[in-house]
Tab-separated table of C-alpha atoms and ligand atoms in Angstrom:
chain	number	residue	atom	x	y	z
A	4	MET	CA	-2.209	-25.649	8.041
A	5	THR	CA	0.163	-24.900	10.899
A	6	LYS	CA	-1.410	-23.169	13.900
A	7	ARG	CA	-1.454	-19.421	13.570
A	8	ASN	CA	0.066	-18.565	16.955
A	9	ASN	CA	3.314	-16.698	16.411
A	10	ILE	CA	2.887	-12.953	16.469
A	11	HIS	CA	5.445	-10.364	15.422
A	12	PHE	CA	4.742	-6.747	16.422
A	13	TYR	CA	6.119	-4.060	14.171
A	14	TYR	CA	6.409	-0.548	15.647
A	15	HIS	CA	8.697	2.419	15.989
A	16	ASN	CA	10.791	1.865	19.069
A	17	CYS	CA	10.090	5.127	20.843
A	18	GLU	CA	9.201	5.673	24.490
A	19	GLU	CA	5.728	6.988	23.789
A	20	ILE	CA	4.722	3.762	22.014
A	21	VAL	CA	6.626	1.302	24.175
A	22	ASN	CA	4.926	2.662	27.301
A	23	LYS	CA	1.548	1.791	25.859
A	24	LEU	CA	2.325	-1.799	24.881
A	25	GLU	CA	2.117	-3.524	28.274
A	26	PRO	CA	-1.663	-4.135	28.233
A	27	LEU	CA	-1.410	-5.440	24.677
A	28	PHE	CA	1.284	-7.986	25.554
A	29	GLU	CA	-0.662	-9.054	28.621
A	30	LEU	CA	-3.673	-9.906	26.459
A	31	VAL	CA	-1.444	-11.872	24.026
A	32	ASN	CA	0.032	-13.882	26.868
A	33	LYS	CA	-3.433	-14.721	28.227
A	34	HIS	CA	-4.160	-16.410	24.942
A	35	ASP	CA	-2.107	-19.209	23.454
A	36	PHE	CA	0.252	-16.999	21.424
A	37	ASN	CA	4.002	-16.425	21.269
A	38	ILE	CA	5.538	-13.058	20.610
A	39	VAL	CA	8.459	-13.497	18.221
A	40	ASP	CA	11.231	-10.935	17.519
A	41	ASN	CA	12.019	-12.160	14.047
A	42	HIS	CA	9.191	-11.705	11.587
A	43	GLU	CA	10.296	-14.774	9.656
A	44	ASP	CA	9.194	-16.900	12.605
A	45	ALA	CA	5.774	-15.224	12.699
A	46	ASN	CA	2.546	-16.136	10.904
A	47	VAL	CA	0.740	-13.064	12.236
A	48	ILE	CA	2.287	-9.619	11.750
A	49	ILE	CA	0.718	-6.727	13.680
A	50	SER	CA	1.748	-3.135	13.088
A	51	ILE	CA	1.281	-0.605	15.862
A	52	GLY	CA	0.739	2.946	14.729
A	53	GLY	CA	-1.040	4.452	11.756
A	54	ASP	CA	-1.445	3.508	8.115
A	55	GLY	CA	2.100	4.632	7.385
A	56	VAL	CA	3.454	2.129	9.899
A	57	PHE	CA	1.203	-0.638	8.458
A	58	LEU	CA	2.674	0.064	4.984
A	59	GLU	CA	6.191	-0.139	6.446
A	60	ALA	CA	5.380	-3.394	8.300
A	61	VAL	CA	4.216	-5.019	5.061
A	62	ARG	CA	7.212	-3.766	3.040
A	63	LYS	CA	9.889	-4.514	5.680
A	64	THR	CA	8.576	-8.070	6.112
A	65	GLY	CA	8.566	-8.623	2.326
A	66	PHE	CA	4.831	-8.875	1.511
A	67	ARG	CA	4.589	-12.298	3.164
A	68	GLN	CA	2.039	-14.493	1.405
A	69	ASP	CA	2.036	-17.044	4.272
A	70	ALA	CA	1.224	-14.527	7.011
A	71	ILE	CA	-1.776	-12.530	8.108
A	72	TYR	CA	-1.327	-8.793	8.643
A	73	ALA	CA	-3.287	-6.584	11.027
A	74	GLY	CA	-3.053	-2.920	11.964
A	75	PHE	CA	-3.336	-1.837	15.589
A	76	THR	CA	-3.959	1.799	16.273
A	77	LEU	CA	-3.028	3.608	19.422
A	78	GLY	CA	-5.892	6.051	19.055
A	79	ASN	CA	-6.421	7.412	15.557
A	80	LEU	CA	-9.680	6.032	14.191
A	81	SER	CA	-9.205	7.762	10.871
A	82	SER	CA	-7.210	4.957	9.345
A	83	LEU	CA	-7.684	2.572	6.457
A	84	TYR	CA	-5.522	-0.439	7.379
A	85	CYS	CA	-5.613	-0.170	11.153
A	86	ASP	CA	-8.910	-1.286	12.534
A	87	PHE	CA	-7.801	-2.818	15.817
A	88	SER	CA	-7.329	-1.145	19.148
A	89	LEU	CA	-7.364	-2.302	22.773
A	90	GLU	CA	-11.146	-2.363	22.571
A	91	ASN	CA	-11.385	-5.153	20.022
A	92	PHE	CA	-7.976	-6.775	20.388
A	93	ASN	CA	-9.516	-9.820	22.096
A	94	ASP	CA	-11.758	-10.332	19.066
A	95	LEU	CA	-8.712	-10.186	16.867
A	96	LEU	CA	-6.868	-12.821	18.861
A	97	GLU	CA	-9.878	-15.076	19.025
A	98	THR	CA	-10.507	-14.746	15.304
A	99	ILE	CA	-6.956	-15.560	14.194
A	100	SER	CA	-6.738	-18.579	16.402
A	101	ARG	CA	-9.831	-20.071	14.794
A	102	GLU	CA	-9.394	-22.605	12.070
A	103	GLY	CA	-10.998	-21.675	8.764
A	104	MET	CA	-10.781	-18.003	9.586
A	105	LYS	CA	-11.924	-15.836	6.695
A	106	VAL	CA	-9.294	-13.405	5.379
A	107	ARG	CA	-9.524	-10.258	3.361
A	108	LYS	CA	-7.200	-10.043	0.385
A	109	PHE	CA	-5.878	-6.678	-0.811
A	110	PRO	CA	-4.437	-6.644	-4.349
A	111	VAL	CA	-1.016	-5.055	-4.780
A	112	ILE	CA	0.815	-3.746	-7.830
A	113	LYS	CA	4.149	-5.090	-9.078
A	114	VAL	CA	6.623	-2.532	-10.274
A	115	GLN	CA	9.782	-3.046	-12.283
A	116	VAL	CA	12.100	-0.075	-12.866
A	117	ASN	CA	14.621	-0.391	-15.715
A	118	GLY	CA	14.112	-4.155	-15.781
A	119	LEU	CA	15.547	-4.526	-12.278
A	120	ARG	CA	14.159	-6.707	-9.474
A	121	PRO	CA	10.419	-6.078	-9.091
A	122	PHE	CA	8.886	-4.412	-6.018
A	123	TYR	CA	5.358	-4.634	-4.727
A	124	CYS	CA	3.301	-1.650	-3.551
A	125	LEU	CA	0.318	-1.827	-1.240
A	126	ASN	CA	-0.755	1.828	-1.656
A	127	GLU	CA	0.810	3.181	-4.823
A	128	LEU	CA	3.747	3.921	-6.989
A	129	THR	CA	4.432	7.582	-7.682
A	130	ILE	CA	6.783	9.296	-10.060
A	131	ARG	CA	7.150	12.958	-9.312
A	132	SER	CA	9.459	15.902	-10.141
A	133	THR	CA	11.594	16.962	-7.231
A	134	ILE	CA	12.396	20.364	-8.697
A	135	VAL	CA	10.310	23.291	-9.970
A	136	LYS	CA	10.439	21.900	-13.544
A	137	THR	CA	7.925	19.434	-14.891
A	138	ILE	CA	8.654	15.886	-16.011
A	139	VAL	CA	7.488	14.276	-19.248
A	140	LEU	CA	6.330	10.705	-19.451
A	141	ASP	CA	5.201	8.558	-22.332
A	142	VAL	CA	2.392	6.325	-21.162
A	143	PHE	CA	1.768	2.957	-22.773
A	144	ILE	CA	-1.095	0.478	-22.129
A	145	ASP	CA	-0.191	-3.072	-23.143
A	146	GLU	CA	2.783	-1.745	-25.088
A	147	ARG	CA	0.644	0.676	-27.140
A	148	HIS	CA	1.240	4.395	-26.768
A	149	PHE	CA	-1.653	6.039	-24.941
A	150	GLU	CA	-0.636	9.631	-24.039
A	151	THR	CA	2.263	11.885	-23.308
A	152	PHE	CA	2.093	13.410	-19.837
A	153	ARG	CA	3.764	16.627	-18.793
A	154	GLY	CA	3.328	17.908	-15.283
A	155	ASP	CA	4.273	17.215	-11.668
A	156	GLY	CA	3.867	13.432	-11.779
A	157	MET	CA	1.647	10.417	-11.770
A	158	VAL	CA	0.151	8.153	-9.102
A	159	ILE	CA	-0.547	4.505	-9.851
A	160	ALA	CA	-2.716	3.229	-6.996
A	161	THR	CA	-4.003	-0.106	-5.812
A	162	PRO	CA	-7.660	-0.350	-4.659
A	163	THR	CA	-6.749	0.149	-0.999
A	164	GLY	CA	-4.291	2.909	-1.980
A	165	SER	CA	-7.102	4.676	-3.775
A	166	THR	CA	-8.150	6.433	-0.549
A	167	ALA	CA	-4.681	7.969	-0.108
A	168	TYR	CA	-2.576	10.014	-2.557
A	169	ASN	CA	-4.827	8.961	-5.409
A	170	LYS	CA	-7.829	10.529	-3.739
A	171	SER	CA	-6.033	13.814	-3.213
A	172	ASN	CA	-5.665	13.902	-6.987
A	173	LYS	CA	-9.342	13.401	-7.653
A	174	GLY	CA	-9.080	9.661	-8.234
A	175	ALA	CA	-12.011	7.402	-7.476
A	176	ILE	CA	-12.202	5.036	-4.509
A	177	ILE	CA	-12.005	1.424	-5.780
A	178	ASP	CA	-13.405	-1.604	-4.093
A	179	PRO	CA	-10.516	-4.022	-3.300
A	180	LEU	CA	-12.753	-6.853	-4.548
A	181	ILE	CA	-12.008	-5.472	-8.005
A	182	PRO	CA	-8.447	-6.551	-8.877
A	183	SER	CA	-7.378	-3.451	-10.744
A	184	TYR	CA	-5.181	-0.399	-10.500
A	185	GLN	CA	-5.784	3.282	-11.149
A	186	VAL	CA	-3.689	5.967	-12.853
A	187	SER	CA	-4.091	9.552	-11.643
A	188	GLU	CA	-2.371	12.692	-12.774
A	189	ILE	CA	-0.573	15.208	-10.531
A	190	SER	CA	-1.059	18.658	-12.150
A	191	SER	CA	-0.856	17.781	-15.826
A	192	MET	CA	-0.258	20.531	-18.379
A	193	ASN	CA	-2.755	20.548	-21.210
A	194	ASN	CA	-2.099	22.614	-24.292
A	195	ASN	CA	-1.466	22.143	-28.005
A	196	ASN	CA	1.816	20.339	-27.344
A	197	TYR	CA	0.753	18.134	-24.479
A	198	ARG	CA	-2.624	16.509	-24.096
A	199	THR	CA	-3.598	13.988	-21.462
A	200	LEU	CA	-6.827	12.301	-20.660
A	201	GLY	CA	-7.304	14.675	-17.726
A	202	SER	CA	-9.185	12.171	-15.611
A	203	SER	CA	-8.076	9.089	-13.698
A	204	PHE	CA	-8.499	5.758	-15.400
A	205	VAL	CA	-8.706	2.216	-13.996
A	206	LEU	CA	-6.950	-0.758	-15.583
A	207	ASP	CA	-7.855	-4.416	-15.266
A	208	LYS	CA	-5.417	-6.670	-13.471
A	209	SER	CA	-4.436	-8.336	-16.768
A	210	ARG	CA	-3.094	-5.122	-18.346
A	211	LYS	CA	0.386	-3.767	-18.299
A	212	LEU	CA	1.203	-0.104	-17.928
A	213	THR	CA	4.540	1.255	-19.038
A	214	LEU	CA	5.945	4.744	-18.300
A	215	LYS	CA	8.945	6.019	-20.154
A	216	GLU	CA	10.619	9.230	-19.121
A	217	ILE	CA	11.445	11.680	-21.833
A	218	GLU	CA	14.576	13.409	-20.601
A	219	ASP	CA	15.630	16.957	-21.326
A	220	GLY	CA	18.728	16.901	-19.183
A	221	ASN	CA	17.289	18.979	-16.409
A	222	ASP	CA	14.685	16.632	-14.953
A	223	HIS	CA	14.890	15.193	-11.497
A	224	PRO	CA	12.117	12.682	-10.958
A	225	ILE	CA	11.768	10.634	-7.852
A	226	ILE	CA	10.010	7.262	-7.610
A	227	SER	CA	8.207	6.162	-4.463
A	228	PHE	CA	6.879	2.761	-3.456
A	229	ASP	CA	4.239	3.511	-0.757
A	230	ASN	CA	6.156	5.575	1.756
A	231	GLU	CA	9.616	4.662	0.592
A	232	ALA	CA	11.665	6.508	-1.985
A	233	PHE	CA	13.442	4.383	-4.571
A	234	PRO	CA	16.867	5.865	-5.214
A	235	ILE	CA	17.564	5.878	-8.946
A	236	ARG	CA	19.144	8.572	-11.092
A	237	LYS	CA	18.098	7.607	-14.563
A	238	ILE	CA	14.682	6.170	-15.325
A	239	ASP	CA	14.374	4.374	-18.632
A	240	LYS	CA	11.096	2.693	-18.102
A	241	ILE	CA	8.734	1.647	-15.336
A	242	GLU	CA	6.511	-1.382	-15.899
A	243	ILE	CA	3.471	-1.894	-13.740
A	244	THR	CA	1.508	-5.143	-13.589
A	245	MET	CA	-0.614	-7.022	-11.131
A	246	ASP	CA	-0.077	-10.695	-10.319
A	247	ASP	CA	-1.751	-12.896	-7.677
A	248	THR	CA	0.200	-11.466	-4.810
A	249	VAL	CA	-2.057	-10.061	-2.090
A	250	VAL	CA	-1.877	-8.728	1.465
A	251	LYS	CA	-4.056	-10.861	3.739
A	252	THR	CA	-5.762	-9.177	6.604
A	253	VAL	CA	-8.215	-10.181	9.306
A	254	ARG	CA	-11.899	-10.011	8.512
A	255	LEU	CA	-14.227	-9.054	11.350
A	256	LYS	CA	-17.813	-7.927	11.472
A	257	ASN	CA	-18.158	-4.179	10.907
A	258	ASN	CA	-14.756	-3.758	9.372
A	259	SER	CA	-15.600	-4.116	5.664
A	260	TYR	CA	-13.732	-1.790	3.287
A	261	TRP	CA	-16.761	0.437	2.938
A	262	ASP	CA	-17.200	0.578	6.734
A	263	ARG	CA	-13.665	1.875	6.897
A	264	VAL	CA	-14.185	4.361	4.062
A	265	LYS	CA	-17.253	5.677	5.861
A	266	ARG	CA	-15.357	5.906	9.142
A	267	MET	CA	-12.503	7.779	7.521
A	268	PHE	CA	-14.315	10.264	5.319
A	269	LEU	CA	-17.986	10.604	6.281
B	323	NAP	P1	2.175	10.577	5.667
B	323	NAP	O1	2.672	11.817	4.967
B	323	NAP	O2	2.153	10.607	7.175
B	323	NAP	O3	0.770	10.125	5.061
B	323	NAP	C1	-0.211	10.998	4.707
B	323	NAP	C2	-1.536	10.460	5.250
B	323	NAP	O4	-2.026	9.385	4.455
B	323	NAP	C3	-1.486	9.942	6.671
B	323	NAP	O5	-2.554	10.527	7.361
B	323	NAP	C4	-1.667	8.462	6.520
B	323	NAP	O6	-2.287	7.862	7.623
B	323	NAP	C5	-2.601	8.429	5.297
B	323	NAP	N1	-2.700	7.145	4.583
B	323	NAP	C6	-1.732	6.222	4.279
B	323	NAP	N2	-2.266	5.255	3.557
B	323	NAP	C7	-3.529	5.500	3.393
B	323	NAP	C8	-4.601	4.830	2.770
B	323	NAP	N3	-4.420	3.711	2.090
B	323	NAP	N4	-5.825	5.410	2.786
B	323	NAP	C9	-6.065	6.564	3.407
B	323	NAP	N5	-5.071	7.272	4.053
B	323	NAP	C10	-3.852	6.724	4.044
B	323	NAP	O7	3.024	9.328	5.188
B	323	NAP	P2	2.758	7.851	5.592
B	323	NAP	O8	1.943	7.754	6.819
B	323	NAP	O9	4.067	7.161	5.535
B	323	NAP	O10	1.822	7.296	4.395
B	323	NAP	C11	2.315	7.205	3.101
B	323	NAP	C12	1.251	7.515	2.176
B	323	NAP	O11	0.912	8.903	2.217
B	323	NAP	C13	1.599	7.282	0.733
B	323	NAP	O12	1.482	5.925	0.345
B	323	NAP	C14	0.603	8.169	0.042
B	323	NAP	O13	-0.594	7.515	-0.288
B	323	NAP	C15	0.222	9.239	1.051
B	323	NAP	N6	0.604	10.536	0.549
B	323	NAP	C16	-0.416	11.398	0.311
B	323	NAP	C17	-0.142	12.629	-0.220
B	323	NAP	C18	-1.329	13.531	-0.528
B	323	NAP	O14	-2.472	13.074	-0.296
B	323	NAP	N7	-1.104	14.698	-1.092
B	323	NAP	C19	1.167	13.031	-0.523
B	323	NAP	C20	2.167	12.160	-0.201
B	323	NAP	C21	1.850	10.872	0.318
B	323	NAP	P3	-1.566	7.704	9.035
B	323	NAP	O15	-1.517	9.086	9.641
B	323	NAP	O16	-2.464	6.782	9.762
B	323	NAP	O17	-0.188	7.125	8.819
B	324	MN	MN1	1.781	8.616	8.696
């Protein structure tokens, strides 16, 4: 394996952040690392900011399978992906320069809209109504009709995304060691015309979920991949699967998934 020594920092280029980066860069230069501007030349990608910035960093660099990702926070400890700060940055650098370093692998979902090029999501896919009217979705599991949903929308979350939007909709928190994805409802209507399960459900990695929109001519759904909106007018079908693609992150003592969940919520 080539030496893991090229770091790309991903951050929002604003004065407030840039002013705080000097000590970070100094530490990097003390170790045997190069800071590279182009992420394609990097084998370590470090986001600076919160979880939202980490999600962006992974998406904008194309879910690199040959790179390690890490999240650096400038203060907020209530964060799922960002468990490095100036306090433990040395540990991070020492760990990633070690051969045989252990990595954590976060499963991601693969989403194909209308048969177009697939996209990966680290947190979740959502389909939501953008107007006061509801949307209607036919839900299929492995091509078999499961339910017809009517309401504000649905969230299809990865294990690490389960602590985000999914949790706000009463979804469970899933251990990322379980390669699976979870479907949660956003305000479903339940009556004699429309009936949904009413609870979240978790699908095994090997299953395929298909959502088909039932249009009535006055529906305006929006699709999101993590924190990015996917601009599309007409949704025929959305297919969700899970392959072997993962996001690799640095594994240190005291930063297990459940340590982070405790730190965030308890
Ligand atoms: P945002 O509106 O700033 O995010 C909302 C909050 O979710 C932020 O505090 C963010 O942390 C946090 N977050 C992101 N990923 C998380 C995760 N895996 N576990 C726990 N918390 C997480 O937008 P954003 O920062 O770009 O993040 C996008 C995410 O926001 C979406 O992927 C979605 O999960 C979530 N979201 C939640 C709701 C809701 O709960 N009602 C609605 C819309 C979107 P930081 O402050 O550290 O960035
Ligand atoms: Mn944010």
